[in-house]
Coordinates of C-alpha atoms in Angstrom, one line a residue:
T21 CA 10.6 -54.4 -48.3
A22 CA 14.1 -52.6 -47.5
P23 CA 13.0 -51.2 -43.9
K24 CA 11.6 -54.0 -42.9
I25 CA 14.7 -55.8 -43.5
L26 CA 16.7 -53.5 -41.7
W27 CA 14.4 -53.7 -38.3
V28 CA 15.6 -57.3 -38.6
Q29 CA 19.1 -57.0 -38.6
E30 CA 18.8 -53.7 -36.0
N31 CA 17.3 -55.8 -33.9
E32 CA 16.5 -59.7 -34.1
P33 CA 20.5 -60.1 -35.7
E34 CA 20.4 -63.6 -35.2
V35 CA 17.4 -64.3 -37.9
Y36 CA 19.4 -62.0 -40.3
R37 CA 22.8 -63.4 -39.5
K38 CA 20.7 -66.8 -41.2
I39 CA 19.4 -64.8 -44.7
R40 CA 20.7 -66.9 -47.3
H41 CA 17.1 -65.4 -49.8
I42 CA 14.6 -62.7 -49.4
L43 CA 11.2 -63.4 -51.0
L44 CA 8.2 -61.5 -50.9
P45 CA 4.6 -63.5 -49.5
K46 CA 3.1 -64.8 -52.6
D47 CA 6.4 -66.0 -54.5
Y48 CA 7.2 -68.0 -51.2
V49 CA 3.6 -69.3 -52.6
R50 CA 6.4 -69.8 -56.2
Y51 CA 9.2 -70.9 -54.9
R52 CA 6.8 -74.1 -52.9
L53 CA 5.1 -74.8 -56.1
T54 CA 8.5 -74.8 -58.3
G55 CA 11.6 -75.7 -56.6
E56 CA 12.8 -71.7 -58.3
F57 CA 12.7 -68.0 -57.3
A58 CA 11.6 -65.5 -58.5
V59 CA 9.5 -62.1 -58.6
D60 CA 7.7 -60.4 -60.2
R61 CA 9.0 -56.4 -61.3
A62 CA 6.2 -54.5 -60.3
D63 CA 6.0 -56.1 -57.0
G64 CA 9.9 -56.1 -57.1
S65 CA 9.8 -52.2 -57.4
G66 CA 8.0 -51.8 -54.4
T67 CA 10.2 -53.1 -52.5
I68 CA 12.6 -49.9 -52.5
L69 CA 15.3 -52.0 -53.8
F70 CA 14.1 -51.1 -57.6
D71 CA 16.5 -49.4 -60.2
L72 CA 12.5 -48.2 -61.9
Q73 CA 14.5 -47.7 -65.1
R74 CA 16.4 -50.6 -65.7
R75 CA 13.6 -52.5 -64.6
D76 CA 15.6 -54.9 -61.7
W77 CA 17.4 -54.9 -57.9
S78 CA 19.3 -51.5 -58.1
P79 CA 23.1 -52.6 -57.1
E80 CA 24.0 -48.8 -55.9
V81 CA 20.7 -48.6 -53.4
L82 CA 21.6 -53.1 -52.3
V83 CA 25.8 -51.9 -51.8
A84 CA 24.0 -49.1 -49.8
L85 CA 21.7 -50.8 -47.3
G86 CA 24.5 -53.9 -47.0
I87 CA 22.5 -55.8 -48.3
P88 CA 23.9 -58.6 -50.9
L89 CA 22.1 -59.3 -54.5
D90 CA 22.5 -62.9 -54.1
W91 CA 19.4 -63.3 -51.6
L92 CA 17.2 -61.5 -54.0
P93 CA 15.1 -63.6 -56.6
K94 CA 15.7 -62.9 -60.4
T95 CA 13.0 -60.5 -61.8
Y96 CA 10.8 -60.8 -64.5
E97 CA 8.1 -58.7 -66.4
G98 CA 4.7 -60.2 -65.8
P99 CA 3.4 -62.5 -68.0
E100 CA 6.4 -64.4 -68.5
V101 CA 7.1 -67.4 -67.3
T102 CA 8.8 -68.8 -64.2
S103 CA 8.9 -71.5 -63.5
R104 CA 6.4 -75.1 -63.7
I105 CA 4.8 -77.1 -61.2
T106 CA 7.0 -79.5 -59.7
A107 CA 6.2 -83.5 -59.6
E108 CA 5.9 -83.3 -56.1
A109 CA 3.8 -80.2 -56.1
A110 CA 1.4 -81.6 -58.4
R111 CA 1.8 -84.6 -55.7
L112 CA 0.4 -82.7 -52.5
T113 CA -1.9 -79.8 -54.2
G114 CA -3.6 -81.6 -57.5
L115 CA -2.3 -79.2 -59.9
R116 CA -0.8 -81.2 -63.0
E117 CA 3.3 -81.3 -63.7
G118 CA 4.4 -78.9 -65.3
T119 CA 2.2 -76.6 -65.3
P120 CA 3.7 -73.6 -66.3
V121 CA 3.7 -70.4 -63.5
C122 CA 3.8 -67.3 -64.5
A123 CA 5.8 -64.1 -63.4
G124 CA 1.7 -61.8 -62.5
G125 CA 2.2 -58.8 -61.0
G126 CA 1.0 -57.1 -57.4
D127 CA -2.8 -56.1 -56.3
Q128 CA -3.0 -53.3 -57.8
A129 CA -1.4 -53.7 -61.4
A130 CA -3.0 -56.6 -61.3
Q131 CA -6.1 -54.7 -61.3
A132 CA -5.6 -52.4 -63.5
V133 CA -4.7 -55.2 -65.7
G134 CA -7.8 -57.2 -64.8
V135 CA -9.9 -53.4 -66.1
G136 CA -8.2 -53.1 -69.0
A137 CA -5.9 -49.7 -67.4
V138 CA -3.2 -51.3 -69.6
R139 CA -2.0 -47.7 -71.4
P140 CA -1.5 -44.2 -70.5
G141 CA -4.6 -41.9 -70.0
I142 CA -6.8 -44.7 -68.4
V143 CA -6.7 -44.6 -64.7
A144 CA -8.3 -47.4 -62.8
L145 CA -9.9 -46.1 -59.8
T146 CA -10.5 -49.0 -56.9
L147 CA -13.6 -47.4 -54.3
G148 CA -13.2 -50.1 -51.3
T149 CA -12.2 -49.6 -48.0
S150 CA -9.2 -47.6 -49.2
G151 CA -9.5 -46.0 -52.3
V152 CA -6.4 -46.3 -54.6
V153 CA -5.7 -43.9 -57.9
F154 CA -3.7 -46.3 -60.8
A155 CA -2.3 -44.4 -63.4
T156 CA -0.1 -46.1 -66.3
T157 CA 2.5 -44.9 -67.7
D158 CA 5.3 -44.8 -70.8
Q159 CA 8.6 -43.7 -68.7
A160 CA 9.0 -44.4 -64.8
F161 CA 7.5 -40.2 -63.5
I162 CA 8.9 -39.9 -60.4
E163 CA 6.7 -37.4 -57.7
K164 CA 10.0 -35.8 -55.8
E165 CA 8.1 -35.6 -52.3
G166 CA 7.0 -39.8 -52.4
R167 CA 3.9 -38.8 -51.9
L168 CA 2.9 -41.2 -54.6
H169 CA 3.7 -44.9 -55.6
A170 CA 5.7 -44.9 -58.3
F171 CA 5.8 -48.8 -59.5
C172 CA 7.0 -50.9 -62.2
H173 CA 4.0 -52.1 -64.3
A174 CA 2.9 -55.9 -65.0
I175 CA 3.2 -55.3 -68.4
P176 CA 6.7 -55.0 -70.4
G177 CA 8.1 -51.5 -70.8
R178 CA 5.8 -49.7 -68.6
W179 CA 5.0 -48.4 -65.5
H180 CA 2.8 -46.4 -63.0
L181 CA 2.1 -44.1 -60.7
M182 CA -0.3 -44.6 -57.5
G183 CA -2.5 -42.8 -55.4
V184 CA -3.9 -44.0 -52.2
M185 CA -6.6 -42.9 -49.9
L186 CA -6.9 -45.1 -46.5
S187 CA -10.6 -44.6 -45.5
A188 CA -12.8 -44.1 -48.9
A189 CA -15.4 -46.3 -49.0
G190 CA -14.5 -47.1 -44.7
S191 CA -15.8 -43.1 -44.4
L192 CA -19.5 -44.3 -46.1
R193 CA -19.2 -47.6 -44.4
W194 CA -18.3 -46.1 -41.0
Y195 CA -20.7 -42.6 -41.2
H196 CA -23.8 -45.5 -42.1
D197 CA -22.4 -48.1 -39.2
T198 CA -22.6 -45.2 -37.2
F199 CA -25.7 -42.7 -37.5
A200 CA -28.2 -45.4 -39.9
P201 CA -27.6 -48.8 -39.9
D202 CA -30.9 -50.3 -40.4
L203 CA -31.0 -48.4 -43.5
S204 CA -29.4 -49.9 -46.5
Y205 CA -26.8 -48.3 -47.9
D206 CA -29.3 -47.5 -51.4
E207 CA -31.4 -46.4 -48.6
L208 CA -29.2 -43.8 -47.1
I209 CA -27.8 -42.3 -50.0
A210 CA -30.8 -41.4 -52.0
P211 CA -31.9 -38.2 -50.2
A212 CA -27.7 -36.8 -50.7
G213 CA -28.9 -36.7 -54.7
D214 CA -32.0 -34.0 -54.1
V215 CA -29.1 -32.2 -51.9
P216 CA -26.5 -29.2 -54.6
A217 CA -23.3 -29.7 -55.1
G218 CA -21.3 -28.5 -52.1
A219 CA -24.1 -29.8 -49.4
E220 CA -24.5 -26.1 -48.6
G221 CA -21.5 -25.3 -47.4
L222 CA -20.9 -28.5 -45.8
L223 CA -17.6 -30.2 -46.1
F224 CA -16.0 -33.9 -44.8
L225 CA -12.5 -34.3 -44.2
P226 CA -12.2 -38.3 -44.8
Y227 CA -8.7 -39.1 -42.4
L228 CA -10.4 -41.0 -39.9
T229 CA -7.7 -43.7 -39.7
G230 CA -5.1 -41.0 -40.8
E231 CA -4.1 -40.8 -44.3
R232 CA -1.4 -42.1 -47.4
T233 CA -2.1 -40.1 -50.2
P234 CA -1.3 -36.4 -50.6
H235 CA -0.4 -36.4 -47.0
P236 CA 1.6 -39.4 -45.0
D237 CA 0.2 -38.8 -41.9
P238 CA -0.8 -41.8 -38.9
L239 CA -2.1 -38.4 -36.7
A240 CA -4.3 -36.7 -39.7
R241 CA -7.8 -36.8 -38.1
G242 CA -11.8 -37.0 -40.2
A243 CA -13.4 -33.9 -39.5
F244 CA -17.2 -32.5 -40.8
A245 CA -16.6 -28.8 -40.8
G246 CA -19.2 -25.7 -41.9
L247 CA -22.3 -27.5 -39.6
T248 CA -25.0 -25.5 -39.4
I249 CA -28.6 -25.6 -38.1
R250 CA -30.3 -26.2 -42.0
H251 CA -27.8 -29.4 -41.8
G252 CA -29.7 -32.5 -41.9
M253 CA -28.9 -36.6 -42.6
A254 CA -29.0 -36.4 -46.8
H255 CA -26.8 -33.0 -46.8
M256 CA -24.6 -35.2 -44.7
T257 CA -24.1 -37.9 -46.5
R258 CA -23.3 -35.7 -49.4
A259 CA -21.0 -34.5 -47.7
V260 CA -18.6 -37.7 -46.8
L261 CA -19.7 -38.6 -50.7
E262 CA -17.8 -35.4 -51.6
G263 CA -15.3 -35.6 -49.5
V264 CA -14.3 -38.9 -50.5
A265 CA -14.4 -37.6 -54.0
F266 CA -11.9 -34.7 -53.3
G267 CA -9.8 -36.7 -51.2
L268 CA -9.0 -38.6 -54.5
R269 CA -8.6 -36.0 -56.6
D270 CA -6.2 -34.6 -54.2
S271 CA -3.9 -37.9 -56.3
F272 CA -4.9 -37.2 -60.1
E273 CA -3.6 -33.6 -58.6
L274 CA -0.2 -35.0 -57.9
M275 CA -0.1 -37.1 -60.9
R276 CA -0.4 -34.6 -63.0
S277 CA 1.9 -32.2 -61.7
A278 CA 4.9 -35.5 -61.6
G279 CA 4.3 -34.8 -65.2
L280 CA 0.7 -37.1 -66.7
T281 CA -1.0 -34.3 -68.6
Q282 CA -3.2 -36.8 -70.6
I283 CA -6.3 -38.6 -68.6
E284 CA -8.9 -39.4 -70.8
Q285 CA -11.2 -41.9 -68.5
V286 CA -11.4 -43.6 -64.7
R287 CA -12.3 -47.4 -65.0
V288 CA -14.2 -47.8 -61.7
S289 CA -14.7 -50.6 -59.4
G290 CA -14.9 -51.7 -55.5
G291 CA -18.3 -51.7 -53.5
G292 CA -18.3 -48.0 -53.7
A293 CA -19.1 -47.8 -57.9
R294 CA -22.2 -49.5 -57.8
S295 CA -24.0 -46.1 -56.3
P296 CA -24.9 -44.3 -59.6
I297 CA -24.9 -41.5 -57.4
W298 CA -21.5 -41.1 -56.0
R299 CA -20.1 -42.2 -59.5
Q300 CA -21.4 -38.9 -60.5
I301 CA -20.4 -36.8 -57.7
L302 CA -16.8 -38.9 -58.6
A303 CA -17.1 -38.1 -62.4
D304 CA -18.1 -34.5 -61.9
V305 CA -15.3 -33.7 -59.0
F306 CA -12.6 -35.7 -61.4
N307 CA -14.2 -33.6 -64.8
V308 CA -13.4 -37.0 -66.5
E309 CA -15.3 -39.7 -67.6
L310 CA -16.4 -42.7 -65.2
V311 CA -17.0 -46.3 -66.9
T312 CA -17.6 -49.0 -65.3
V313 CA -16.4 -52.4 -66.8
N314 CA -17.7 -56.0 -66.6
T315 CA -14.9 -57.7 -64.7
T316 CA -15.8 -57.6 -60.9
E317 CA -12.6 -59.7 -59.2
G318 CA -10.4 -57.1 -61.2
A319 CA -7.1 -58.4 -59.4
A320 CA -8.2 -62.4 -59.7
Y321 CA -8.9 -61.3 -63.6
G322 CA -6.4 -59.3 -64.3
A323 CA -3.8 -61.7 -62.9
A324 CA -5.6 -65.0 -65.2
L325 CA -4.6 -62.1 -68.1
L326 CA -0.9 -61.9 -67.3
A327 CA -0.9 -66.0 -67.1
G328 CA -2.8 -66.4 -70.4
V329 CA -0.2 -63.9 -72.8
G330 CA 2.7 -66.0 -70.9
V331 CA 1.3 -69.3 -72.4
G332 CA 0.9 -67.6 -75.6
V333 CA -3.1 -66.9 -75.5
W334 CA -2.9 -63.4 -76.8
P335 CA -0.1 -61.9 -78.2
N336 CA 0.1 -58.8 -75.6
V337 CA -1.2 -57.8 -72.4
D338 CA -2.7 -54.8 -74.9
A339 CA -4.5 -57.5 -76.7
A340 CA -5.5 -60.0 -74.1
C341 CA -7.7 -56.3 -72.4
A342 CA -9.1 -56.3 -75.8
A343 CA -10.1 -59.5 -76.3
T344 CA -11.9 -59.6 -72.8
V345 CA -12.6 -56.6 -71.0
R346 CA -16.0 -54.3 -72.1
S347 CA -17.9 -51.3 -70.5
T348 CA -20.9 -51.7 -69.3
G349 CA -21.9 -48.1 -68.1
A350 CA -20.3 -44.7 -68.7
T351 CA -21.0 -41.8 -66.5
H352 CA -20.6 -37.9 -67.9
P353 CA -18.9 -35.0 -65.8
R354 CA -21.9 -32.3 -66.3
G355 CA -21.0 -28.6 -67.1
E356 CA -22.5 -26.8 -64.1
Q357 CA -21.4 -28.9 -61.5
V358 CA -18.1 -29.4 -62.4
K359 CA -17.6 -25.9 -62.1
R360 CA -18.8 -25.3 -59.1
Y361 CA -16.6 -28.5 -57.8
E362 CA -13.9 -26.1 -58.7
K363 CA -14.4 -23.4 -56.5
I364 CA -15.3 -25.8 -53.9
Y365 CA -12.3 -28.4 -54.0
P366 CA -9.6 -25.1 -53.3
L367 CA -11.7 -25.0 -49.7
Y368 CA -11.5 -28.8 -48.8
R369 CA -7.8 -28.3 -49.8
Q370 CA -7.9 -26.1 -46.6
L371 CA -8.9 -28.4 -44.1
Y372 CA -6.0 -30.6 -43.2
P373 CA -3.3 -27.4 -43.4
A374 CA -6.3 -26.0 -40.6
L375 CA -6.9 -28.4 -38.6
K376 CA -3.2 -30.3 -38.4
E377 CA -2.3 -28.8 -35.0
L378 CA -5.4 -29.4 -33.7
T379 CA -5.7 -33.2 -34.6
H380 CA -1.9 -34.1 -34.0
Q381 CA -2.8 -32.4 -30.4
L382 CA -6.0 -35.0 -29.9
S383 CA -4.3 -37.7 -30.8
G384 CA -2.7 -37.9 -27.3
V385 CA -5.4 -37.4 -25.8

């Protein structure tokens, strides 16, 4: 948010001079429903205007950027009631006047609540078009080079680290649509289960739309490396699944280097999580138990749990998750496969630096 505000100041000064309040999109909806200016601390900490330790706006940053504090809304913890539906909003929407509105959270913070990743050691993995690795912490960890997002959690007194991969299941969708559009995803993936770990020396770099974590590089590009005449479609499919898994592991490694030493379990959701073959590859690459849960709409479900805590259905977020979120299956890492991937992962890590200069040149062709 902060760079956008500065962009408006520099490029649209007439608009900047009219600013009286700054709200995130969902908080503008809150304002229209309740007449109150408010933001949750999870979303607020993503503006670059926050003091993570204090869990509130940073006076130092605001002064440095010339942004008045009174432009910004009051901050609240995720389960707190910020306001109530007004009579006018009730008339326009059909909602009941006086209905409490809670602070809530950003999409990934609410997603983590929705799958029960609410304490240190439990990591949420969203395997959608993009891939998100979300780790709850009990203190404000910082990755010194800025390759991980560090935010307040939607849960009072907790924070989180987050890594984002731009083309996770999106890589598989591209591969399917380009090379095997007539096959179902199950038909495409099944033969990959018979290919040994490492796809007999074939690697896939999943940077099809640039990358964010661990390389914030819009000019990064994807690649198959190691293709030989012995490789068939099943090998290429497995290489895609493994390449995404390696790319997601990069976030885990950065989190460990930032001080997150305890990872007991990964709770996976998203379209890619439906594949048992892919789940097994992920468990083997991460060397950690991978669990699916009973909630399929994680972010919306998490927002509902936060609201339930806010109105007293449960005493706190931990209790809400314990009462509603259940494991539906577990995939455990296999010792021999883990050892195999420990040898292959360093080779994958060499791909980006080896290809960086070339792909940057190709982006201009």
